[in-house]
Amino acid sequence: MTDDTSRPARPDVLIIGGGWAGSIMAKELTEAGLNVTMLERGHDHSTAVEGTYPASIDELRGVARKRLFQKLSRTSLTIRNRPDQTALPYRQLAAFLPGEGVGGAGLHWSGCHFRATEDDLRLRSVTAERYGENFIPEDMHLQDYGVSYEELEPFFDKAEKVFGTSGEASSVRGQKTGKGNIFAPDRSDHFPLPPMADTFSASVFRAATTDTGYHPFSMPAANASQPYTNPYGCQMGPCNFCGYCSGYACYLYSKASPNVNILPALRRDRRFTLITEAQVLEIMLDDTRKKATGVRYVDLKTRSEKTLEADLVILSAFQLHNVHLMLVSGIGTPYNPVTRTGTIGRNFTYQTITSSRIWLPEDRFTNQFVGAGGAGVAIDDFNQPSFDRGKAGFIGGSPIWVNQSGLKPIAAAQSSGGKEAPRWGSTYKSAMIDQYRHSFAIDAHGSNMAYRDVYLDLDPTWTNAYGQPMLRMTFTWKDNDIRMNQHVVSHIGEIAQAMGATRTSLNSLQPGQSFDSRVYQTTHLNGGVIMGENPKTSALNRYLQSWDVPNLFVIGSSAFPQGMGYNPTGLVAALAYWSAHHIRRTYLRNPGPMVSA
């Protein structure tokens, strides 16, 4: 149901945010028999409207003019690299692209759908076990999640079946089954769909990495390789490699999104109510400040302020918005980088990513217009557990992959020739044609660790359209992550040589390089309301339940203690199903703090 005034004024559950996390929680809790109201600050979106062909594949409207992305005129954040600097507002979307409207960033994402590994979830413990505590830099906030891969595996599996994920396993229930990632942890079941076909560039990369002794595999993609109906009865069509995934609603219903894979079933449930254009300003607390009573929000249709109460509140907005709402609501203690006390805003991390480019001979055409957001071939040799970080001198890791997602005309014209190439004239045109026809990108898509002086807090100067302090980001690249990226990128040259490259342009982070918010990198922001086993260093317990307000659960990548080498959506979905499972099994029977079994 949508904006249904006949629904009960006081639902059992309030969900803030209509993306992947919120949609999963709403589906699970309505199945538990609860009345659920979801508040989304943007407009309603459906593939039948936003995905209408051919309007949906308009690059100017879709990506250049940011059709499905957050509108910064009402609320944004400020950014600085160091605590001694003055932060300035993020006025134009560039480095990262939060979504707005029903589906959130889950409507415009690419579709890369990875599982986290046991090492990702126990990173501090495994680092100390292998290399000793002294290997961890003093200012690095390395932390375990408090949940194991074995515990999350059924929920990774459930998410893949809901998303209609295409891929190939290496082992299932301990048995070798295919040509998947040999470094990936064991699975309880196969992917629901076979892997996506290789583009030409991916096939060249696969052959070259095999020849150089690496272990290529098809990337798990939430792009349907075949027609598919998921457990909710939602249908997907097969991907045609049109190249319009990232930044677009898929007109073929081939890319997984909340709008395609969950909401069609959820909207039919009388226990579900969706309220759009509702800007939540505050999670309200009772006099003890230990219980959430509901939310205060602005109805953007009428420009009036309203309140809505519920017994259970789920905060499942985009990572930055989760942190901001916790801070302005006064829930938990804001992080202090000097004393290292407090938890809200602590352990903010990003994704370390650089793209290199190789050119093939003129008789080999890369057809970069062909692509799919999650399709590609990767190697995990520099991201897997047995890779010796001690010898390399850093913590973390990075897959290397060719993920040809479809190069569009405007992007091709803007990115041709490199930084030193002319931006006009016959030389520019020649370089653009050569790059478009004969080259492709190879990405090093790596982890990002958390540090003492990298964090989120409230800006003391700048406010949003509602009079609230903006969120302030203090972030830059650190030596550990720069060394990791340089080490991984240094191996791309030998792979390019094995491909028969005529030219190679390697791109890596450089010592002392600062984060540049003017250049797109990824929308993979993490941390700030992290999970863990100690309330002094985490805001949430292992079930993503607030230590301070037990009837509040905070779902999303804001719970990640550090950034991993993979895209975050697979882990976000698994943690949402994990949390919902324990709410249904334990919390609803005995509301209050949940303790480990």
XYZ file of C-alpha atoms in Angstrom:
597
model
C 0.000 0.000 0.000
C 1.218 3.546 -0.728
C 0.373 6.687 1.252
C -2.753 4.946 2.527
C -4.537 7.152 5.057
C -6.842 4.262 5.973
C -3.969 2.424 7.606
C -3.547 2.535 11.422
C -2.157 5.868 12.581
C 0.275 4.044 14.851
C 2.139 1.198 13.129
C 4.100 -1.462 14.965
C 7.272 -0.632 13.057
C 8.659 2.526 11.476
C 11.307 2.127 8.791
C 13.359 5.135 7.700
C 14.617 4.776 4.138
C 13.260 2.854 1.152
C 16.393 1.253 -0.301
C 17.650 -2.329 -0.113
C 17.978 -2.443 3.681
C 14.611 -0.845 4.387
C 12.790 -2.975 1.818
C 14.278 -6.199 3.200
C 13.340 -5.252 6.766
C 9.812 -4.257 5.706
C 9.243 -7.548 3.886
C 10.558 -9.630 6.777
C 8.587 -7.795 9.458
C 5.302 -7.736 7.558
C 5.757 -11.496 7.127
C 6.031 -11.638 10.922
C 2.526 -10.121 11.093
C 3.522 -6.557 11.986
C 2.088 -3.367 10.557
C 5.010 -1.535 8.968
C 5.232 2.048 7.753
C 8.183 3.063 5.585
C 9.192 6.718 5.320
C 11.125 7.762 2.209
C 12.187 11.368 1.667
C 12.187 11.132 -2.135
C 9.514 10.390 -4.702
C 8.063 6.987 -5.422
C 9.913 5.128 -8.167
C 8.870 2.109 -10.193
C 10.574 0.432 -13.127
C 7.380 0.808 -15.183
C 7.867 4.598 -14.981
C 11.575 5.294 -14.434
C 12.559 2.354 -16.650
C 10.381 3.267 -19.637
C 12.312 2.771 -22.878
C 13.866 4.751 -24.517
C 13.672 7.659 -22.066
C 15.345 5.591 -19.357
C 18.612 5.341 -21.310
C 19.133 9.073 -21.732
C 22.727 9.635 -20.559
C 22.307 13.402 -20.315
C 19.260 13.182 -18.065
C 20.289 10.016 -16.229
C 23.919 10.537 -15.249
C 25.004 14.008 -16.348
C 21.960 15.631 -14.703
C 21.738 13.123 -11.849
C 18.114 12.094 -12.304
C 17.986 9.370 -9.630
C 20.511 10.863 -7.213
C 20.252 12.919 -4.048
C 19.198 16.554 -4.427
C 21.817 18.580 -2.575
C 19.775 21.788 -2.455
C 17.954 20.655 0.707
C 20.584 18.705 2.570
C 24.193 17.825 1.956
C 27.383 17.482 4.011
C 30.669 19.295 4.399
C 34.054 17.765 3.590
C 37.645 18.294 4.683
C 40.782 16.148 4.583
C 42.176 16.894 8.065
C 40.807 18.019 11.438
C 42.798 21.267 11.258
C 40.977 22.339 8.092
C 37.640 24.106 7.655
C 35.110 21.871 5.933
C 33.139 23.187 2.965
C 29.807 21.994 1.561
C 29.562 19.235 -1.027
C 27.618 21.333 -3.532
C 27.795 19.153 -6.635
C 27.540 15.366 -6.797
C 30.854 13.912 -7.914
C 32.913 11.572 -5.698
C 29.903 9.565 -4.507
C 26.252 9.467 -5.580
C 23.632 8.697 -2.907
C 20.221 7.844 -4.273
C 16.940 9.561 -3.515
C 13.458 8.158 -3.824
C 12.028 4.672 -3.408
C 14.769 2.149 -4.141
C 17.512 4.523 -3.027
C 20.986 3.772 -4.344
C 19.677 0.239 -4.945
C 17.790 1.561 -7.979
C 20.823 3.114 -9.695
C 23.605 0.732 -8.566
C 25.564 -1.474 -10.980
C 24.793 -4.933 -9.608
C 28.128 -6.274 -8.290
C 27.011 -8.736 -5.609
C 29.795 -10.206 -3.471
C 29.835 -12.033 -0.162
C 32.173 -10.956 2.605
C 34.776 -13.517 3.700
C 35.556 -14.774 7.185
C 38.700 -12.619 7.113
C 36.641 -9.526 6.317
C 34.421 -10.188 9.321
C 37.292 -10.996 11.729
C 39.933 -8.662 10.328
C 41.490 -7.533 13.601
C 41.646 -11.061 14.999
C 43.110 -12.674 11.876
C 45.652 -9.863 11.437
C 46.855 -10.245 15.021
C 46.938 -14.042 14.724
C 49.038 -14.004 11.538
C 51.259 -10.972 11.950
C 51.031 -9.959 15.626
C 49.375 -6.971 17.309
C 52.355 -4.740 16.521
C 51.636 -5.064 12.807
C 48.477 -2.972 13.299
C 49.333 0.769 13.117
C 48.688 2.630 16.343
C 46.213 5.062 14.762
C 44.275 2.345 12.862
C 40.893 1.360 14.349
C 40.818 -2.254 13.208
C 37.781 -4.118 14.507
C 35.847 -7.382 14.128
C 32.153 -7.387 13.193
C 31.128 -9.733 15.990
C 29.456 -12.159 13.580
C 31.020 -15.000 11.601
C 30.728 -16.062 7.970
C 29.185 -19.350 9.079
C 26.416 -17.446 10.883
C 25.781 -15.158 7.911
C 26.032 -17.791 5.169
C 22.291 -18.675 5.110
C 21.494 -14.980 4.753
C 24.006 -14.457 1.941
C 22.280 -17.371 0.225
C 18.808 -15.920 0.817
C 19.845 -12.515 -0.532
C 21.285 -14.061 -3.708
C 18.025 -15.905 -4.340
C 15.998 -12.730 -3.808
C 18.352 -10.690 -6.028
C 18.522 -13.336 -8.772
C 22.305 -13.270 -8.695
C 24.279 -14.748 -11.600
C 27.556 -16.487 -10.818
C 29.517 -19.693 -10.550
C 30.534 -21.349 -7.291
C 33.875 -22.975 -6.658
C 32.626 -25.243 -3.864
C 29.204 -26.086 -2.447
C 28.901 -27.961 0.840
C 32.589 -28.872 0.646
C 32.450 -30.281 -2.879
C 34.315 -28.745 -5.824
C 31.590 -27.709 -8.255
C 32.816 -25.248 -10.831
C 35.215 -22.584 -12.022
C 34.251 -19.931 -9.493
C 36.526 -18.002 -7.149
C 38.787 -20.649 -5.587
C 39.481 -18.302 -2.665
C 35.804 -17.755 -1.824
C 34.385 -19.447 1.277
C 32.225 -22.538 0.926
C 28.542 -22.167 0.103
C 25.378 -24.016 1.056
C 23.957 -23.772 -2.458
C 24.758 -22.707 -6.012
C 24.021 -19.250 -7.369
C 20.415 -19.091 -8.541
C 21.540 -18.236 -12.096
C 24.591 -19.180 -14.202
C 27.289 -16.534 -14.651
C 26.958 -13.673 -17.087
C 28.729 -14.109 -20.422
C 32.147 -12.505 -20.822
C 32.479 -9.317 -22.804
C 35.436 -9.312 -25.196
C 37.566 -7.341 -22.731
C 36.688 -9.750 -19.907
C 37.609 -12.759 -22.054
C 40.997 -11.199 -22.867
C 41.571 -10.509 -19.170
C 40.543 -14.063 -18.243
C 43.027 -15.583 -20.692
C 45.872 -13.264 -19.671
C 45.439 -13.787 -15.931
C 45.314 -17.534 -16.441
C 48.527 -17.384 -18.479
C 50.261 -15.322 -15.766
C 49.344 -17.772 -13.005
C 46.409 -15.996 -11.407
C 42.932 -17.382 -10.742
C 40.200 -15.569 -12.717
C 36.497 -16.020 -12.039
C 33.200 -14.553 -13.215
C 32.089 -11.728 -10.955
C 28.838 -12.431 -9.100
C 26.293 -10.124 -10.693
C 22.791 -9.127 -9.656
C 22.061 -8.915 -13.382
C 19.939 -11.794 -14.603
C 21.687 -14.074 -17.093
C 18.354 -15.846 -17.704
C 14.664 -15.218 -16.968
C 14.100 -15.635 -13.233
C 11.349 -15.585 -10.622
C 12.541 -15.020 -7.062
C 11.108 -16.479 -3.831
C 8.747 -13.485 -3.495
C 7.285 -14.166 -6.940
C 9.011 -11.137 -8.482
C 10.133 -11.657 -12.073
C 13.327 -10.614 -13.879
C 14.094 -10.594 -17.592
C 17.451 -11.644 -19.080
C 20.125 -8.954 -19.438
C 20.927 -7.870 -23.008
C 24.205 -6.045 -22.135
C 22.775 -2.677 -23.154
C 25.241 -0.930 -20.824
C 22.685 1.196 -18.958
C 22.969 -0.161 -15.411
C 24.837 2.230 -13.139
C 22.805 5.412 -12.808
C 19.685 3.993 -14.447
C 16.528 1.976 -13.783
C 16.786 -1.178 -15.901
C 14.085 -1.146 -18.584
C 14.366 -4.930 -19.021
C 13.842 -5.698 -15.305
C 17.213 -7.474 -15.506
C 19.106 -5.631 -12.774
C 18.099 -6.417 -9.214
C 16.659 -3.503 -7.277
C 14.214 -3.124 -4.376
C 11.765 -1.831 -6.984
C 11.959 -5.048 -9.038
C 12.783 -7.763 -6.501
C 10.941 -6.868 -3.273
C 8.506 -3.962 -3.555
C 6.109 -5.558 -6.068
C 5.352 -8.219 -3.438
C 5.517 -5.823 -0.502
C 3.103 -3.306 -2.007
C 0.397 -5.989 -2.127
C 0.581 -6.535 1.633
C -2.125 -4.657 3.577
C 0.212 -4.445 6.551
C 2.651 -2.259 4.608
C 2.324 1.504 4.188
C 4.721 3.663 2.201
C 4.899 7.408 2.830
C 7.010 9.255 0.278
C 8.409 12.792 0.375
C 8.853 12.468 4.133
C 12.094 14.038 5.380
C 12.792 12.546 8.806
C 14.376 15.132 11.105
C 14.642 13.204 14.356
C 14.156 9.869 16.020
C 12.153 10.780 19.105
C 13.059 9.337 22.508
C 11.165 9.062 25.783
C 12.220 10.849 28.975
C 14.738 8.124 29.839
C 16.351 8.528 26.400
C 16.595 4.742 26.324
C 13.533 4.119 24.176
C 12.614 5.362 20.695
C 8.990 6.479 20.517
C 8.799 7.367 16.828
C 9.957 10.038 14.408
C 9.470 13.704 13.629
C 9.409 14.466 9.923
C 8.557 17.094 7.340
C 5.815 16.206 4.873
C 7.366 17.710 1.755
C 4.039 17.675 -0.082
C 2.368 20.002 2.422
C 5.545 21.501 3.987
C 4.143 20.651 7.410
C 5.898 18.961 10.305
C 4.410 15.711 11.594
C 5.166 12.977 14.101
C 4.531 9.250 13.902
C 4.936 6.786 16.766
C 5.790 3.085 16.770
C 7.088 0.386 19.091
C 10.083 -0.464 16.912
C 12.193 1.873 14.760
C 14.456 0.704 11.936
C 16.954 3.260 10.625
C 17.935 2.038 7.150
C 18.802 5.103 5.111
C 22.025 5.668 3.160
C 25.200 5.385 5.255
C 25.734 9.143 5.635
C 22.119 9.748 6.552
C 22.130 7.005 9.190
C 25.044 8.694 10.934
C 23.528 12.169 10.610
C 20.179 11.103 12.041
C 21.836 9.386 15.002
C 23.823 12.553 15.750
C 20.965 15.057 15.443
C 18.712 12.735 17.482
C 21.260 12.610 20.304
C 21.467 8.805 20.283
C 24.788 7.454 21.494
C 27.928 9.471 22.149
C 29.547 11.394 19.287
C 33.050 10.203 18.497
C 35.941 12.361 19.778
C 39.157 11.827 17.764
C 41.351 13.326 20.482
C 40.217 11.064 23.319
C 39.070 8.233 21.010
C 35.864 8.018 23.008
C 32.333 7.879 21.672
C 31.000 5.751 18.859
C 28.718 7.758 16.555
C 30.816 8.875 13.593
C 33.706 6.545 14.462
C 35.346 4.280 11.845
C 34.196 6.105 8.742
C 35.695 4.426 5.671
C 35.404 4.466 1.898
C 36.665 2.330 -1.007
C 40.202 2.476 -2.376
C 39.797 2.315 -6.147
C 41.912 3.255 -9.147
C 41.342 2.494 -12.827
C 44.184 1.737 -15.212
C 43.762 1.490 -18.967
C 45.306 -0.729 -21.645
C 45.201 -0.430 -25.410
C 45.086 -3.407 -27.782
C 46.297 -3.528 -31.400
C 44.144 -1.722 -33.970
C 42.730 -4.973 -35.334
C 41.158 -5.800 -31.929
C 37.952 -3.957 -31.031
C 36.809 -3.749 -27.400
C 33.217 -2.661 -28.135
C 32.948 -0.668 -24.929
C 29.295 0.217 -25.542
C 28.500 -3.408 -24.645
C 28.280 -4.081 -20.920
C 26.406 -4.942 -17.766
C 26.881 -3.374 -14.367
C 27.884 -6.449 -12.405
C 29.352 -8.559 -15.185
C 33.078 -9.056 -15.531
C 36.067 -11.198 -14.665
C 38.133 -10.722 -11.503
C 41.123 -12.151 -9.691
C 41.260 -12.311 -5.901
C 44.933 -13.267 -5.548
C 45.696 -9.995 -3.712
C 42.557 -10.068 -1.578
C 42.459 -13.663 -0.330
C 43.481 -14.993 3.125
C 46.799 -16.632 2.206
C 48.179 -13.557 0.452
C 51.122 -12.467 2.626
C 50.371 -8.963 3.877
C 53.324 -9.146 6.245
C 55.767 -9.285 3.365
C 53.836 -6.651 1.409
C 53.625 -4.340 4.427
C 49.939 -3.410 4.611
C 46.572 -4.530 5.974
C 43.693 -5.157 3.573
C 43.587 -6.179 -0.047
C 42.117 -5.599 -3.467
C 40.563 -7.638 -6.251
C 41.605 -6.712 -9.782
C 38.889 -6.859 -12.381
C 37.590 -5.942 -15.793
C 34.013 -4.833 -15.231
C 32.903 -3.417 -18.580
C 29.588 -1.843 -17.698
C 28.963 0.022 -20.945
C 30.696 3.236 -21.998
C 28.240 5.921 -23.110
C 28.991 8.813 -25.533
C 29.216 11.674 -23.027
C 31.439 9.704 -20.670
C 33.624 8.611 -23.571
C 34.094 12.203 -24.728
C 34.967 13.373 -21.214
C 37.472 10.646 -20.392
C 39.495 10.260 -23.581
C 43.222 10.670 -23.966
C 44.357 11.026 -20.352
C 45.109 14.079 -18.209
C 47.747 15.513 -20.538
C 45.814 15.096 -23.797
C 44.239 18.105 -25.531
C 40.526 18.628 -24.901
C 39.623 19.772 -28.425
C 40.720 19.556 -32.046
C 41.779 16.752 -34.377
C 44.260 15.239 -31.890
C 41.529 15.008 -29.263
C 39.101 13.397 -31.698
C 41.675 10.869 -32.854
C 42.549 9.931 -29.263
C 38.866 9.594 -28.347
C 38.182 7.265 -31.274
C 41.266 5.164 -30.541
C 40.448 4.856 -26.850
C 36.817 3.997 -27.502
C 37.584 1.340 -30.097
C 40.685 -0.371 -28.766
C 41.070 0.142 -24.999
C 39.430 -0.886 -21.747
C 39.810 -0.273 -18.020
C 41.249 -2.574 -15.364
C 40.258 -1.676 -11.803
C 42.006 -2.216 -8.482
C 39.002 -2.142 -6.149
C 40.397 -2.275 -2.637
C 39.723 -2.059 1.047
C 39.959 1.074 3.177
C 40.889 0.912 6.840
C 39.539 3.061 9.686
C 41.734 5.600 11.478
C 41.667 7.770 14.578
C 41.406 11.061 12.667
C 38.994 9.936 9.931
C 35.422 10.361 11.139
C 32.002 11.990 10.818
C 30.505 14.630 13.096
C 28.190 17.650 12.963
C 29.483 20.775 11.279
C 29.601 23.780 13.656
C 28.825 26.289 10.885
C 26.790 24.937 8.001
C 23.121 23.950 8.261
C 20.642 22.252 5.927
C 17.279 23.551 4.699
C 15.651 22.417 7.953
C 17.996 24.344 10.228
C 19.954 21.282 11.320
C 23.755 21.107 11.398
C 25.113 19.370 8.314
C 27.125 16.208 8.639
C 30.868 16.875 8.426
C 33.222 14.375 6.785
C 36.899 14.325 7.718
C 38.598 11.952 5.313
C 41.732 11.392 3.269
C 43.880 8.510 2.027
C 46.378 7.026 4.496
C 49.767 5.370 3.954
C 48.526 1.802 4.516
C 45.852 2.053 1.835
C 48.147 3.866 -0.595
C 50.782 1.111 -0.223
C 48.123 -1.541 -0.747
C 46.827 0.104 -3.901
C 50.329 0.631 -5.333
C 51.308 -2.977 -4.676
C 48.219 -4.334 -6.428
C 48.410 -1.941 -9.382
C 52.069 -2.863 -9.919
C 50.892 -6.317 -11.043
C 48.534 -4.988 -13.725
C 51.479 -4.300 -16.059
C 52.376 -7.983 -16.419
C 48.731 -8.827 -17.086
C 48.576 -6.125 -19.772
C 51.711 -7.512 -21.360
C 50.146 -10.981 -21.494
C 47.154 -9.422 -23.270
C 49.395 -8.061 -25.995
C 48.801 -4.445 -24.963
C 50.335 -1.810 -27.223
C 50.088 0.834 -24.511
C 49.403 0.790 -20.787
C 48.413 3.655 -18.483
C 48.717 2.531 -14.869
C 46.959 4.623 -12.254
C 47.595 4.274 -8.520
C 47.302 6.407 -5.419
C 50.463 8.386 -4.691
C 52.187 9.030 -1.329
C 50.584 12.006 0.378
C 47.663 12.076 -2.056
C 44.527 13.642 -0.581
C 40.968 12.569 -1.206
C 39.448 14.670 -3.996
C 35.676 15.063 -3.730
C 35.456 16.477 -7.278
C 36.189 13.152 -8.978
C 33.865 10.144 -8.945
C 35.302 7.096 -7.182
C 32.542 4.917 -5.750
C 29.394 5.306 -3.668
C 30.703 2.704 -1.198
C 30.759 4.636 2.073
C 30.930 2.700 5.331
C 30.969 3.012 9.093
C 29.942 5.715 11.524
C 27.359 3.545 13.334
C 29.374 0.353 13.530
C 28.551 -3.048 14.944
C 30.721 -4.998 17.349
C 30.934 -6.703 20.715
C 32.016 -3.768 22.889
C 29.714 -0.744 23.481
C 32.784 1.426 24.083
C 33.964 0.959 20.480
C 30.731 0.167 18.629
C 27.287 1.748 18.403
C 25.453 -1.513 17.687
C 25.611 -5.074 18.937
C 26.066 -8.057 16.639
C 22.368 -7.952 15.699
C 22.621 -4.285 14.600
C 20.644 -3.240 17.655
C 21.567 0.048 19.329
C 23.392 -0.456 22.621
C 21.787 2.770 23.921
C 18.229 2.449 22.554
C 17.279 -1.248 22.305
C 14.130 -0.737 20.191
C 16.233 0.935 17.484
C 18.073 -1.092 14.825
C 20.414 0.608 12.346
C 20.840 -1.304 9.087
C 23.263 -0.567 6.262
C 26.937 -0.162 5.459
C 27.114 2.346 8.315
C 27.546 -0.801 10.449
C 30.828 -1.847 8.756
C 33.886 -1.366 11.027
C 36.119 -0.939 7.959
C 35.857 -1.058 4.187
C 36.507 -4.374 2.429
C 37.773 -5.050 -1.075
C 34.311 -5.906 -2.387
C 31.226 -3.814 -3.075
C 29.119 -3.478 0.103
C 25.609 -4.388 -1.090
C 25.915 -8.160 -0.631
C 26.945 -7.752 2.999
C 24.323 -5.039 3.616
C 21.604 -7.430 2.422
C 22.909 -10.398 4.430
C 23.153 -8.316 7.611
C 19.609 -7.017 7.050
C 18.259 -10.566 6.771
C 20.387 -11.609 9.780
C 19.041 -8.760 11.911
C 15.438 -9.332 10.796
C 15.761 -13.040 11.609
C 16.808 -12.302 15.169
C 14.187 -9.599 15.623
C 11.543 -12.121 14.623
C 12.985 -15.022 16.598
C 14.127 -13.232 19.746
C 13.294 -9.536 20.049
C 9.561 -9.753 19.330
C 9.189 -12.465 21.972
C 11.075 -10.508 24.574
C 11.680 -6.861 23.594
C 14.911 -5.480 25.004
C 18.647 -5.872 24.546
C 19.531 -9.086 22.728
C 22.527 -10.995 24.021
C 24.634 -13.552 22.197
C 23.502 -17.145 22.573
